[in-house]
Short mmCIF file of C-alpha atoms and ligand atoms in Angstrom, two decimals:
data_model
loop_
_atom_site.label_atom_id
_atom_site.label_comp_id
_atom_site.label_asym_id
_atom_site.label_seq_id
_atom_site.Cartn_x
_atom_site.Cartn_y
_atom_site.Cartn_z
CA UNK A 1 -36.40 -96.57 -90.20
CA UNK A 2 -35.50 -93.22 -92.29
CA UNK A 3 -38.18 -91.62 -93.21
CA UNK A 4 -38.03 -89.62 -96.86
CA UNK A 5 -38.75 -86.07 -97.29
CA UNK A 6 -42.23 -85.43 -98.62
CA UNK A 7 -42.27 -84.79 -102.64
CA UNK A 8 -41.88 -81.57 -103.39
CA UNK A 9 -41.90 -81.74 -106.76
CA UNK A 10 -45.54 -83.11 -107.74
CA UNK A 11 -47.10 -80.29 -105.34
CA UNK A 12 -48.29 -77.04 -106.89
CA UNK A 13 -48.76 -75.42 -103.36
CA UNK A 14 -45.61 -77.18 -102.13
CA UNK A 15 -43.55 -75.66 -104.47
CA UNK A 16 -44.74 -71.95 -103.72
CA UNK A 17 -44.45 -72.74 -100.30
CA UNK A 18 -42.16 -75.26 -98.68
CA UNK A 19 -44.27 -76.16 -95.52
CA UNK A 20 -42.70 -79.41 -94.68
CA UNK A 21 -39.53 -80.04 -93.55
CA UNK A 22 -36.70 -81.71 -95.61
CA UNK A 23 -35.28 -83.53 -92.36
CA UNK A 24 -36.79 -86.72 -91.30
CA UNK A 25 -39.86 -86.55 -88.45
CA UNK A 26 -37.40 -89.22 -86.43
CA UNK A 27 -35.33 -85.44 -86.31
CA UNK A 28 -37.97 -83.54 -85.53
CA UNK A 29 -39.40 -85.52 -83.10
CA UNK A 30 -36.26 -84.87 -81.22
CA UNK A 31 -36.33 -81.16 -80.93
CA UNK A 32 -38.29 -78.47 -79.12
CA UNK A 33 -39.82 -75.24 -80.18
CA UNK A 34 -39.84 -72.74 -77.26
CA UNK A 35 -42.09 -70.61 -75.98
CA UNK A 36 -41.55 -68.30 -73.57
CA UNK A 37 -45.30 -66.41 -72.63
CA UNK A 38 -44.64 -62.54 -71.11
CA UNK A 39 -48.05 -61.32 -69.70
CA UNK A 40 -48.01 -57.60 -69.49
CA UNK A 41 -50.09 -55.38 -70.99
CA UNK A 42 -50.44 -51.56 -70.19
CA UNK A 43 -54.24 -52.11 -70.11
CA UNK A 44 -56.64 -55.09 -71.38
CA UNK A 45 -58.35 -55.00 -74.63
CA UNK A 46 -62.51 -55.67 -74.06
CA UNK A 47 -62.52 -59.25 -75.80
CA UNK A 48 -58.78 -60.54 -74.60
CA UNK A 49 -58.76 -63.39 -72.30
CA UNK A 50 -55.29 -64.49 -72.31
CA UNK A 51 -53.58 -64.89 -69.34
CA UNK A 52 -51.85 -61.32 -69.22
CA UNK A 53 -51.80 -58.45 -66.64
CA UNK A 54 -52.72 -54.77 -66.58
CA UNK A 55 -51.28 -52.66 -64.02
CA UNK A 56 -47.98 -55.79 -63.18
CA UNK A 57 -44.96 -53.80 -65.11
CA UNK A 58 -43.24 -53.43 -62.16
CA UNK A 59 -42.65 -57.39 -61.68
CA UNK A 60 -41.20 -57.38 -65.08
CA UNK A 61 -37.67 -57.95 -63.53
CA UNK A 62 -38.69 -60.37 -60.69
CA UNK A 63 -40.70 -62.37 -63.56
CA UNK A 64 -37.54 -62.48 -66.15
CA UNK A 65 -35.37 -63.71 -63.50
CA UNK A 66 -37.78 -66.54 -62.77
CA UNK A 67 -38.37 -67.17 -66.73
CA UNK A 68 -34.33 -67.73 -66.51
CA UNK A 69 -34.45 -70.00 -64.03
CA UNK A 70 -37.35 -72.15 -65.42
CA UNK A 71 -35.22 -71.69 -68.72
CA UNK A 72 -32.60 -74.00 -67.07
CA UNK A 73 -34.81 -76.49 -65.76
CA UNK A 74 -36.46 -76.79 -69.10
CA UNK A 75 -32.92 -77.52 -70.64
CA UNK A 76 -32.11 -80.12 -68.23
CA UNK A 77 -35.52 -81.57 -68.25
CA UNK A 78 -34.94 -81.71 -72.25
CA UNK A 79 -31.84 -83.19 -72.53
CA UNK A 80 -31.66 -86.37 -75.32
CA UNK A 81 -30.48 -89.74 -73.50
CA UNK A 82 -26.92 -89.23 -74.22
CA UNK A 83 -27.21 -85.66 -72.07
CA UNK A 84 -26.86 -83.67 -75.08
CA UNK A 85 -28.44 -80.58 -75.31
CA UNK A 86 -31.66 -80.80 -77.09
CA UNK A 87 -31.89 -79.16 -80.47
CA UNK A 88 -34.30 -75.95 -80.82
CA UNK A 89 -35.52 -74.75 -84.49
CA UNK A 90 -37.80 -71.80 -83.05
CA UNK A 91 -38.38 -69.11 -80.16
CA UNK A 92 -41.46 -66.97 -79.73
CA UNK A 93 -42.09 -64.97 -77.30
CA UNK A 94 -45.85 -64.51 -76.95
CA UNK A 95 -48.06 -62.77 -74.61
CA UNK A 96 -49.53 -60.17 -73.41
CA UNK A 97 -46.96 -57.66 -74.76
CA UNK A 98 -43.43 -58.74 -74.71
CA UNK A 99 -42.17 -55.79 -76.38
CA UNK A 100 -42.54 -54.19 -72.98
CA UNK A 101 -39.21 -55.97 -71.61
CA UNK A 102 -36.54 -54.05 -72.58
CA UNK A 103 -34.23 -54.71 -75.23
CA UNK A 104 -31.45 -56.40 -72.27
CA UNK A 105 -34.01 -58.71 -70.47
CA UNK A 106 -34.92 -60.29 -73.86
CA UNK A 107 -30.92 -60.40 -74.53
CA UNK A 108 -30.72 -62.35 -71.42
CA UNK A 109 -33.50 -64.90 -72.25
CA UNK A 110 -31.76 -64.87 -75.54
CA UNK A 111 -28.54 -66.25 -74.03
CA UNK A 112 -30.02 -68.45 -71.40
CA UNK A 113 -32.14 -70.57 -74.71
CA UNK A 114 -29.27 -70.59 -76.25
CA UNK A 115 -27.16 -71.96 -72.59
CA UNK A 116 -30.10 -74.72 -71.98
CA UNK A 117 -30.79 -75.28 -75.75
CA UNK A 118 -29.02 -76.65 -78.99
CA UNK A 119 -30.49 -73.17 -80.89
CA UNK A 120 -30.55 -73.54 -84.30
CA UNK A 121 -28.38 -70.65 -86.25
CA UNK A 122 -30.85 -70.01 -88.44
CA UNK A 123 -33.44 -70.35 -85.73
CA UNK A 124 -36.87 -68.43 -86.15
CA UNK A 125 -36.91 -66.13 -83.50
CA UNK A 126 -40.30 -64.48 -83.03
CA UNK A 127 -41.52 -61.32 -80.51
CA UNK A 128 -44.99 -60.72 -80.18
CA UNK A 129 -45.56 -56.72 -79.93
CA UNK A 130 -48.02 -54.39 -79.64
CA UNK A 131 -47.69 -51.23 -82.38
CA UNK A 132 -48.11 -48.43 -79.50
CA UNK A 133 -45.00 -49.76 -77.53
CA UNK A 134 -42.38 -50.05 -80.04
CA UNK A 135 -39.50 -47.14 -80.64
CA UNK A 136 -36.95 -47.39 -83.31
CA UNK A 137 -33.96 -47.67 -80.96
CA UNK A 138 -35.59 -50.62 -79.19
CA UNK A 139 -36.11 -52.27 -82.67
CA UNK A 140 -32.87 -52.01 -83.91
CA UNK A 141 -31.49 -53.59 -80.38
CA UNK A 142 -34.20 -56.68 -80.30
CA UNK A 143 -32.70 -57.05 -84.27
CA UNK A 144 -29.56 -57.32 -83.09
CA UNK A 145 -30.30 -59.51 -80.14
CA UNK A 146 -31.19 -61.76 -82.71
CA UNK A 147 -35.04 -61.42 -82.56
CA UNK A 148 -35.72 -62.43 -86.85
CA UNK A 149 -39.49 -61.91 -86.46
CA UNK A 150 -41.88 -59.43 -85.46
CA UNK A 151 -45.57 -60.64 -85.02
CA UNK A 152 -47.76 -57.27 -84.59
CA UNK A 153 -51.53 -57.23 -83.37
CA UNK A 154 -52.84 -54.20 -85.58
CA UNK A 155 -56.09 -55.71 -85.39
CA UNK A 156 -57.60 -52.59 -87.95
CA UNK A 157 -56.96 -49.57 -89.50
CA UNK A 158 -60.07 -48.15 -88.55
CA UNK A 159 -59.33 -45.64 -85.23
CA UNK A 160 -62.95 -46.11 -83.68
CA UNK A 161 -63.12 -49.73 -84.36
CA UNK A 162 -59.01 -50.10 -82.43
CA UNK A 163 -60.93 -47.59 -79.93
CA UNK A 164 -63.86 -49.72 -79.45
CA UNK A 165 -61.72 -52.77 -78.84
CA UNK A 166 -59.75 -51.06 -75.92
CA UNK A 167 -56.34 -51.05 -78.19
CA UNK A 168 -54.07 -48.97 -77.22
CA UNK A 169 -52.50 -47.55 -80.23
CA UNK A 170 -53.26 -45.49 -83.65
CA UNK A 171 -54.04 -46.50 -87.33
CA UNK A 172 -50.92 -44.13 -87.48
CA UNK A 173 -48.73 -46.25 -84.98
CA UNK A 174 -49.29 -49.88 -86.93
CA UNK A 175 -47.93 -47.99 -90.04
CA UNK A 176 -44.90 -46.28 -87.78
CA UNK A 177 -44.23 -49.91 -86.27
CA UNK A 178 -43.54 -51.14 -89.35
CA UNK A 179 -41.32 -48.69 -91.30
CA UNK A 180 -39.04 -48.87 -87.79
CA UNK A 181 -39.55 -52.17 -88.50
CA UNK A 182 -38.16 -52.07 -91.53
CA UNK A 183 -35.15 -49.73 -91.13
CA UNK A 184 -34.19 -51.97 -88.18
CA UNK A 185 -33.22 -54.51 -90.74
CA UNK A 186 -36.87 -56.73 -89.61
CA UNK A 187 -37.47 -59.07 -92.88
CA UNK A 188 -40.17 -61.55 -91.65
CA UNK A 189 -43.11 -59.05 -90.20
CA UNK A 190 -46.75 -60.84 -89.62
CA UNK A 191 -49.40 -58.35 -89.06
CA UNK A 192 -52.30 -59.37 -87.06
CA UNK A 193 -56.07 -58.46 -88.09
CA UNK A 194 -59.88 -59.16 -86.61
CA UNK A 195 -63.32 -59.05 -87.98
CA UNK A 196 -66.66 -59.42 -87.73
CA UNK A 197 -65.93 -56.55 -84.87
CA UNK A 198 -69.36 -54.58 -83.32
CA UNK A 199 -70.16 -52.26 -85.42
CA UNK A 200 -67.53 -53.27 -88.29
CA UNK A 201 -68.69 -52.95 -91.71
CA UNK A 202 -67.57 -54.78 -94.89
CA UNK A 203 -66.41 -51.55 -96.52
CA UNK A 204 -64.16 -50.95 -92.87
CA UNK A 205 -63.17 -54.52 -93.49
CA UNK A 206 -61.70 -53.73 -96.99
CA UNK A 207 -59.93 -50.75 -96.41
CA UNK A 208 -58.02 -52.10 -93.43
CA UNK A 209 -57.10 -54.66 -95.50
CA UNK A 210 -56.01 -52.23 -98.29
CA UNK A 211 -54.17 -50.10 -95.76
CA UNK A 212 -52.50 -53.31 -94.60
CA UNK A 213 -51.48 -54.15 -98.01
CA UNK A 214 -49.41 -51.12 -98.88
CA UNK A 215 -47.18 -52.30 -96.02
CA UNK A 216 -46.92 -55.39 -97.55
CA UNK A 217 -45.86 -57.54 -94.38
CA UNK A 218 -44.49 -60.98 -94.93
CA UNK A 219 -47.31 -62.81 -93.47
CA UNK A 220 -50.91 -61.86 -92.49
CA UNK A 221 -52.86 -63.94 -89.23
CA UNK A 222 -56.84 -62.81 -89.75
CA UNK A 223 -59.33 -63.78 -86.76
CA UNK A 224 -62.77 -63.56 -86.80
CA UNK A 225 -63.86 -62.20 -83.27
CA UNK A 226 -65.42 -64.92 -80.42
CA UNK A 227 -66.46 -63.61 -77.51
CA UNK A 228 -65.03 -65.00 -74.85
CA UNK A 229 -66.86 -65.21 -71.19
CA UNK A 230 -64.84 -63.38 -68.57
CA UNK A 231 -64.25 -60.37 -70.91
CA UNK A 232 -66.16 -57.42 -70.89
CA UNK A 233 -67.62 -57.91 -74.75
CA UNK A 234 -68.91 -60.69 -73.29
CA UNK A 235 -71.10 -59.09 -70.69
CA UNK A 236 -71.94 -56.15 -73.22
CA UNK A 237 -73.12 -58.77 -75.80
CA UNK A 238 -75.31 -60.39 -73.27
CA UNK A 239 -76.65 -56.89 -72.37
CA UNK A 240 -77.31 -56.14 -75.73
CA UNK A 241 -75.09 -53.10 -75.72
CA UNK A 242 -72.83 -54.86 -79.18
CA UNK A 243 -73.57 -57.16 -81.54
CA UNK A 244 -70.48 -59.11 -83.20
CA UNK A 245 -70.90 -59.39 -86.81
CA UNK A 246 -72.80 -62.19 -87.79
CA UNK A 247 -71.79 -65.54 -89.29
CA UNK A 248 -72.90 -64.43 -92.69
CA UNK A 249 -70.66 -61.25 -92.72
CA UNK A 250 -68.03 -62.40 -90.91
CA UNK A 251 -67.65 -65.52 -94.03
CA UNK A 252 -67.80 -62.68 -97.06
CA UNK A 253 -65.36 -61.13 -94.88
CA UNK A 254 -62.94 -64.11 -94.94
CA UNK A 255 -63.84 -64.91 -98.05
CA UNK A 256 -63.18 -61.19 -99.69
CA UNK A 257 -59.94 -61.00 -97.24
CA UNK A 258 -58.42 -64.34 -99.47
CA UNK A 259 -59.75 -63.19 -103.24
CA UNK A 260 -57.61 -60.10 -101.89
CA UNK A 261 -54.67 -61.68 -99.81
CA UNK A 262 -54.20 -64.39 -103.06
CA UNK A 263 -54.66 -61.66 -105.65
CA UNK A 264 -51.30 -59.95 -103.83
CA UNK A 265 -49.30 -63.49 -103.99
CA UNK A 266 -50.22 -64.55 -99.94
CA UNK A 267 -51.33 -68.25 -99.75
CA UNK A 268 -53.71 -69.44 -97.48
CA UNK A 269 -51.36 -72.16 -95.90
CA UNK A 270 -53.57 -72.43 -92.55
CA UNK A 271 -57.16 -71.59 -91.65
CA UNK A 272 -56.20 -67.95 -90.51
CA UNK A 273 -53.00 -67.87 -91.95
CA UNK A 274 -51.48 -66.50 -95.18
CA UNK A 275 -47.89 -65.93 -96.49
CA UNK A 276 -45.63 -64.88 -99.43
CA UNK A 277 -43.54 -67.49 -100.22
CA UNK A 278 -40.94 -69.19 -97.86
CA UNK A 279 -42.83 -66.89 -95.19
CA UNK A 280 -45.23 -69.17 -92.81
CA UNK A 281 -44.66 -69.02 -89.70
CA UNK A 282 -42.07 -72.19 -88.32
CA UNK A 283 -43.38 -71.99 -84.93
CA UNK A 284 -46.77 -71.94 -85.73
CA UNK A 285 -46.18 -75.10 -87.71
CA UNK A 286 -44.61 -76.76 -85.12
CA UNK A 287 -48.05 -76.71 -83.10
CA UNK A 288 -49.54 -77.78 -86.44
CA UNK A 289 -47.56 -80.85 -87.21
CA UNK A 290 -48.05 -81.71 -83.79
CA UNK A 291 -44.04 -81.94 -83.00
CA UNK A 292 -42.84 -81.15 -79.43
CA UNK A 293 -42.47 -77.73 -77.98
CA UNK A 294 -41.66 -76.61 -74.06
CA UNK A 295 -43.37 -73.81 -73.01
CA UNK A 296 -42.04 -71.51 -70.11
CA UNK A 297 -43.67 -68.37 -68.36
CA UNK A 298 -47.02 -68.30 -66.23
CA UNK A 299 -49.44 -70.48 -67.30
CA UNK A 300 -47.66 -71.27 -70.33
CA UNK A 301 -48.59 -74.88 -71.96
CA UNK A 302 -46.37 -77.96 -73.39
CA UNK A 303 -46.31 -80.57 -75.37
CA UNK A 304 -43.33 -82.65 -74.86
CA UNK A 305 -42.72 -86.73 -73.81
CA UNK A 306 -45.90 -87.79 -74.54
CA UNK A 307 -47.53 -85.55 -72.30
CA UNK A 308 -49.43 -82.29 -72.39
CA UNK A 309 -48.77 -80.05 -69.55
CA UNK A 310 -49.08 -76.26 -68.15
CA UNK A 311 -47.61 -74.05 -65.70
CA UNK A 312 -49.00 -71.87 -62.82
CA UNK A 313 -50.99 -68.96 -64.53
CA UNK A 314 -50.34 -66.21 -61.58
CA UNK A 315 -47.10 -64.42 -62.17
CA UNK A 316 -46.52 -63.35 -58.70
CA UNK A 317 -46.62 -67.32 -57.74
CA UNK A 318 -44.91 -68.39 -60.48
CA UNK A 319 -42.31 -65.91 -59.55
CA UNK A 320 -42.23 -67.75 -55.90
CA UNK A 321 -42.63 -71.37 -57.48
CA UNK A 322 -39.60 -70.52 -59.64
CA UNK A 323 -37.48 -68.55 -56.31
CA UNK A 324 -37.39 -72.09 -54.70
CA UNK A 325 -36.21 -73.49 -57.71
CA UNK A 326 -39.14 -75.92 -58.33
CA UNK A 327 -41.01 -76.66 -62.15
CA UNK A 328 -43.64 -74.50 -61.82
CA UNK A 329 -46.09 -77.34 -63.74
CA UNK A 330 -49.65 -77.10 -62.25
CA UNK A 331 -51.50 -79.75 -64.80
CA UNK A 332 -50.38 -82.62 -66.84
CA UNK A 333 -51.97 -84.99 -69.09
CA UNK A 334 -50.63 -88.24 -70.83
CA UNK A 335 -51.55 -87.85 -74.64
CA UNK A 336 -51.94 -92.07 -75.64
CA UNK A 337 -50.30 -93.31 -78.54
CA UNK A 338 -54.61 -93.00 -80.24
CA UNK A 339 -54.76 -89.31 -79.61
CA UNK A 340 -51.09 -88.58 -80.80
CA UNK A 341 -52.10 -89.82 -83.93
CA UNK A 342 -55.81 -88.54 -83.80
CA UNK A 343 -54.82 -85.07 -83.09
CA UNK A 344 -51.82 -85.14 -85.54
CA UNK A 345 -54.24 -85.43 -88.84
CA UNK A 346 -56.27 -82.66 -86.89
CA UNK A 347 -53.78 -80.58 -86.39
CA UNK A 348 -52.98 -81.11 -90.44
CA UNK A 349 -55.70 -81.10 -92.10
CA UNK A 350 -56.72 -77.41 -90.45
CA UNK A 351 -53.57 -76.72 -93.18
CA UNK A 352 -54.15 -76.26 -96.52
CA UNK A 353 -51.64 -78.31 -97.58
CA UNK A 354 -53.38 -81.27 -95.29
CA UNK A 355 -51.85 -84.57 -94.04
CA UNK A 356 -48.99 -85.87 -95.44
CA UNK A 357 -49.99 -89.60 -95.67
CA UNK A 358 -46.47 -91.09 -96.15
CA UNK A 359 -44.96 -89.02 -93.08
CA UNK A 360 -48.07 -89.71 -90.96
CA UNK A 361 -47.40 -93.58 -91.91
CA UNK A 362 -43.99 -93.44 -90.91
CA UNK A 363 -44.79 -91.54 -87.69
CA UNK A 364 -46.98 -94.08 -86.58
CA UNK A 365 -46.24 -97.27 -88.34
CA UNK A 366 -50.04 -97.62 -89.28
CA UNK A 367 -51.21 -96.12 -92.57
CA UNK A 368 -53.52 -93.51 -92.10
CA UNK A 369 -56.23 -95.25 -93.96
CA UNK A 370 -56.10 -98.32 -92.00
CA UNK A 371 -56.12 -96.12 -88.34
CA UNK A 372 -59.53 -94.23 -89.62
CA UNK A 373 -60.73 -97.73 -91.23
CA UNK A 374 -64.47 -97.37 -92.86
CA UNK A 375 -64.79 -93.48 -91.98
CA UNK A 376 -62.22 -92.60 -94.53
CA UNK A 377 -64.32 -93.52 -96.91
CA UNK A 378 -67.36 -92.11 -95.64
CA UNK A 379 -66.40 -88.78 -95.55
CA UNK A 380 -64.44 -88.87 -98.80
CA UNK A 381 -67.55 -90.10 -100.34
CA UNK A 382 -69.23 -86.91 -98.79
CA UNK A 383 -67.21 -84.92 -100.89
CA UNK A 384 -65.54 -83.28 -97.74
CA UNK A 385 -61.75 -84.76 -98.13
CA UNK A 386 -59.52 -85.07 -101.18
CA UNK A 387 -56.52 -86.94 -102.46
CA UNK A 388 -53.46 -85.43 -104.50
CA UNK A 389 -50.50 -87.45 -104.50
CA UNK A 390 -49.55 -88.09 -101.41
CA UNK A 391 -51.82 -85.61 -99.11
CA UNK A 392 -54.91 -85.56 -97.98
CA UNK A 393 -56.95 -82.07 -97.49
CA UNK A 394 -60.68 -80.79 -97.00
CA UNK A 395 -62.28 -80.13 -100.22
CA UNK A 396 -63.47 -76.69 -100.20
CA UNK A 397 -66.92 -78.04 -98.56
CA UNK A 398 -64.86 -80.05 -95.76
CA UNK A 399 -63.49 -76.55 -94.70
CA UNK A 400 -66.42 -74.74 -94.58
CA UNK A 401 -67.69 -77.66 -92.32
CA UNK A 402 -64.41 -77.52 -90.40
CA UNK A 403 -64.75 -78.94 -86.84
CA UNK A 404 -67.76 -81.45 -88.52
CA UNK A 405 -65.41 -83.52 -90.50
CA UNK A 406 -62.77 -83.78 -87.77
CA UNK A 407 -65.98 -85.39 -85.90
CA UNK A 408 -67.00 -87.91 -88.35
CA UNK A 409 -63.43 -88.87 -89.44
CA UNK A 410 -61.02 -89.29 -86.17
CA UNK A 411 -61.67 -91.21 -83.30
CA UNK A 412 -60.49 -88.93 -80.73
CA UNK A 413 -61.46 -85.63 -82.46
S1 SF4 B 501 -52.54 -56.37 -76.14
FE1 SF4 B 501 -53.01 -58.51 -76.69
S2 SF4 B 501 -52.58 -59.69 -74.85
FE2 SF4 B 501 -52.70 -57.54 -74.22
S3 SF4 B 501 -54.80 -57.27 -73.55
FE3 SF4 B 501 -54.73 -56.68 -75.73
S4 SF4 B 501 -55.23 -58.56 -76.85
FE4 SF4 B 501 -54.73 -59.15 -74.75
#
């Protein structure tokens, strides 16, 4: 069965902002995105609990060499049924701080995707960095490595606030970052931003994001802070020495930061996520439109085959998993045909352009209507969901309710 594009002709927001892709899901079913996960970091923010490492940079080497290696497993692992290469429409390399490999090791990464993959030449090549570690020189050589994409964690303009988080760098180094950025040739820049910070006020709020909109990046990611246990603003919250903004401020915050971000011509095409036009972020929607992607690195996840599975989180044994030339996969679950589909209007409805019924349909040879049966209803009749053409979104109530309507609609939610 081919499966037609989605109409982008009847959709206001479609128009401005071509989310979907033209090729047929059969298509994209059959590719990968990649991620490849660096975790180094010169220190650890207070409220980070990824899986990255202060005080490691000297593994860097050791660590790239066994990211190459895994790199070639992945490939063969990946291969279609006619041992083809398997196609590849995005990188991003996330961390912890990749910008702290040099400009070579991510040229050799480069190569071995493109060895083990089929990488798309117009590919969406992303590199996570932090503002305080980039220099003009290393810009220009990650541009011409190939890297399309810079994704920057500013976080604020405000120094005590980037102070009080345990950043790293200046107000005066996001702004630096980005006219290197620039004069590198970098066309796609996403700025990072968080609120509801300790101490943070609403007029700190708005001038960050005033600051951040004289730079005008191509695409803005805005978190509201959680406090994660294991981090140390976890243990100062429960001894009372900060207090995270409350939910209260941190919605007027959200809500000011999109009156401003749409007022500029950004759209809100995800939750956190806002873009000029022909700017979202392809990787991002890859894990959105629940399509496969192979992640590589310590403790790096993937969804690929019908499974869900994630690597070794220690570098140092990764390293040694990877020096014997075994998958370094620690934990693996089989995602049933149910929770593919359950987790694939999740995923899309957290979008603002929602579920695309007719893809969805054609997916899954089950309209979505008829999977959901009598709940549909239920929650449309709540006033949480609505219909235009051939999508289904949350109404603006359903998104303030979020995680609530995911509940009462899907099965496996
Ligand atoms: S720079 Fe990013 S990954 Fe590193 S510690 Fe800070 S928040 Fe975590």
């Amino acid at each position: 069965m081919t499966i037609s594009a989605p109409d982008t002709t009847t959709n206001a927001q479609n128009r401005l902002l071509p989310v979907t892709s033209t090729e047929p899901i059969e298509r994209l079913l059959e590719t990968a995105s990649l991620y490849l996960h660096i975790p180094f970091c010169h220190t650890r923010c207070y409220y980070c609990d990824f899986n990255t490492y202060a005080g490691m940079l000297p593994v860097r080497e050791p660590y790239v060499r066994a990211l190459l290696t895994e790199i070639e497993l992945a490939g063969k692992m990946a291969q279609l049924a006619d041992n083809t290469l398997r196609r590849s429409r995005t990188i991003f390399f996330g961390g912890g701080t990749p910008s702290l490999l040099s400009v070579q090791q991510m040229q050799r990464l480069l190569q071995a995707c493109s060895t083990a993959f089929a990488v798309d030449a117009d590919a969406e090549i992303t590199l996570e960095a932090n503002p305080g570690t980039l220099t003009q020189e290393q810009l220009a050589g990650l541009r011409a490595a190939g890297v399309n994409r810079l994704s920057m964690g500013a976080q604020s303009f405000d120094a005590d606030l980037l102070k009080s988080l345990g950043r790293i760098h200046t107000p005066e180094e996001i702004t630096q970052a980005v006219t290197y950025a620039r004069a590198a040739g970098f066309t796609s820049i996403n700025l990072d931003f968080m609120f509801g910070l300790p101490q943070q006020t609403m007029q700190q709020w708005q001038e960050t994001l005033r600051q951040a909109l004289e730079l005008r990046p191509e695409h803005f990611s805005l978190y509201s802070l959680i406090i994660e246990e294991g981090t140390p603003f976890y243990d100062w919250t429960h001894e009372g020495r900060i207090t995270p903004g409350d939910e209260d401020l941190c919605a007027d915050m959200y809500e000011i930061a999109d009156e401003l971000l749409h007022a500029a011509g950004y759209i809100n095409y995800e939750i956190s996520n806002w873009a000029l036009p022909g700017h979202h972020s392809r990787h991002n929607l890859t894990y959105w439109q629940n399509l496969p992607y192979i992640g590589m690195g310590a403790g790096a996840y993937s969804y690929f085959g019908n499974r869900r599975f994630s690597n070794e989180r220690d570098p140092l044994t990764y390293n040694k998993v990877l020096k014997t030339g075994r998958i370094p996969e620690v934990e693996s679950e089989q995602v049933e045909r149910e929770q593919e589909m359950s987790e694939t209007a999740f995923l899309a409805l957290r979008t603002a352009l929602g579920l695309h019924l007719p893809t969805f349909e054609q997916r899954f040879s089950q309209p979505f209507a008829q999977f959901v049966g009598d709940r549909l209803q239920i929650v449309e009749e709540a006033g949480l969901l609505e219909h235009e053409d051939s999508w289904l979104r949350l109404s603006k109530r359903g998104r303030l309710l979020g995680n609530e309507v995911f509940f009462r609609l899907l099965p496996e939610a």
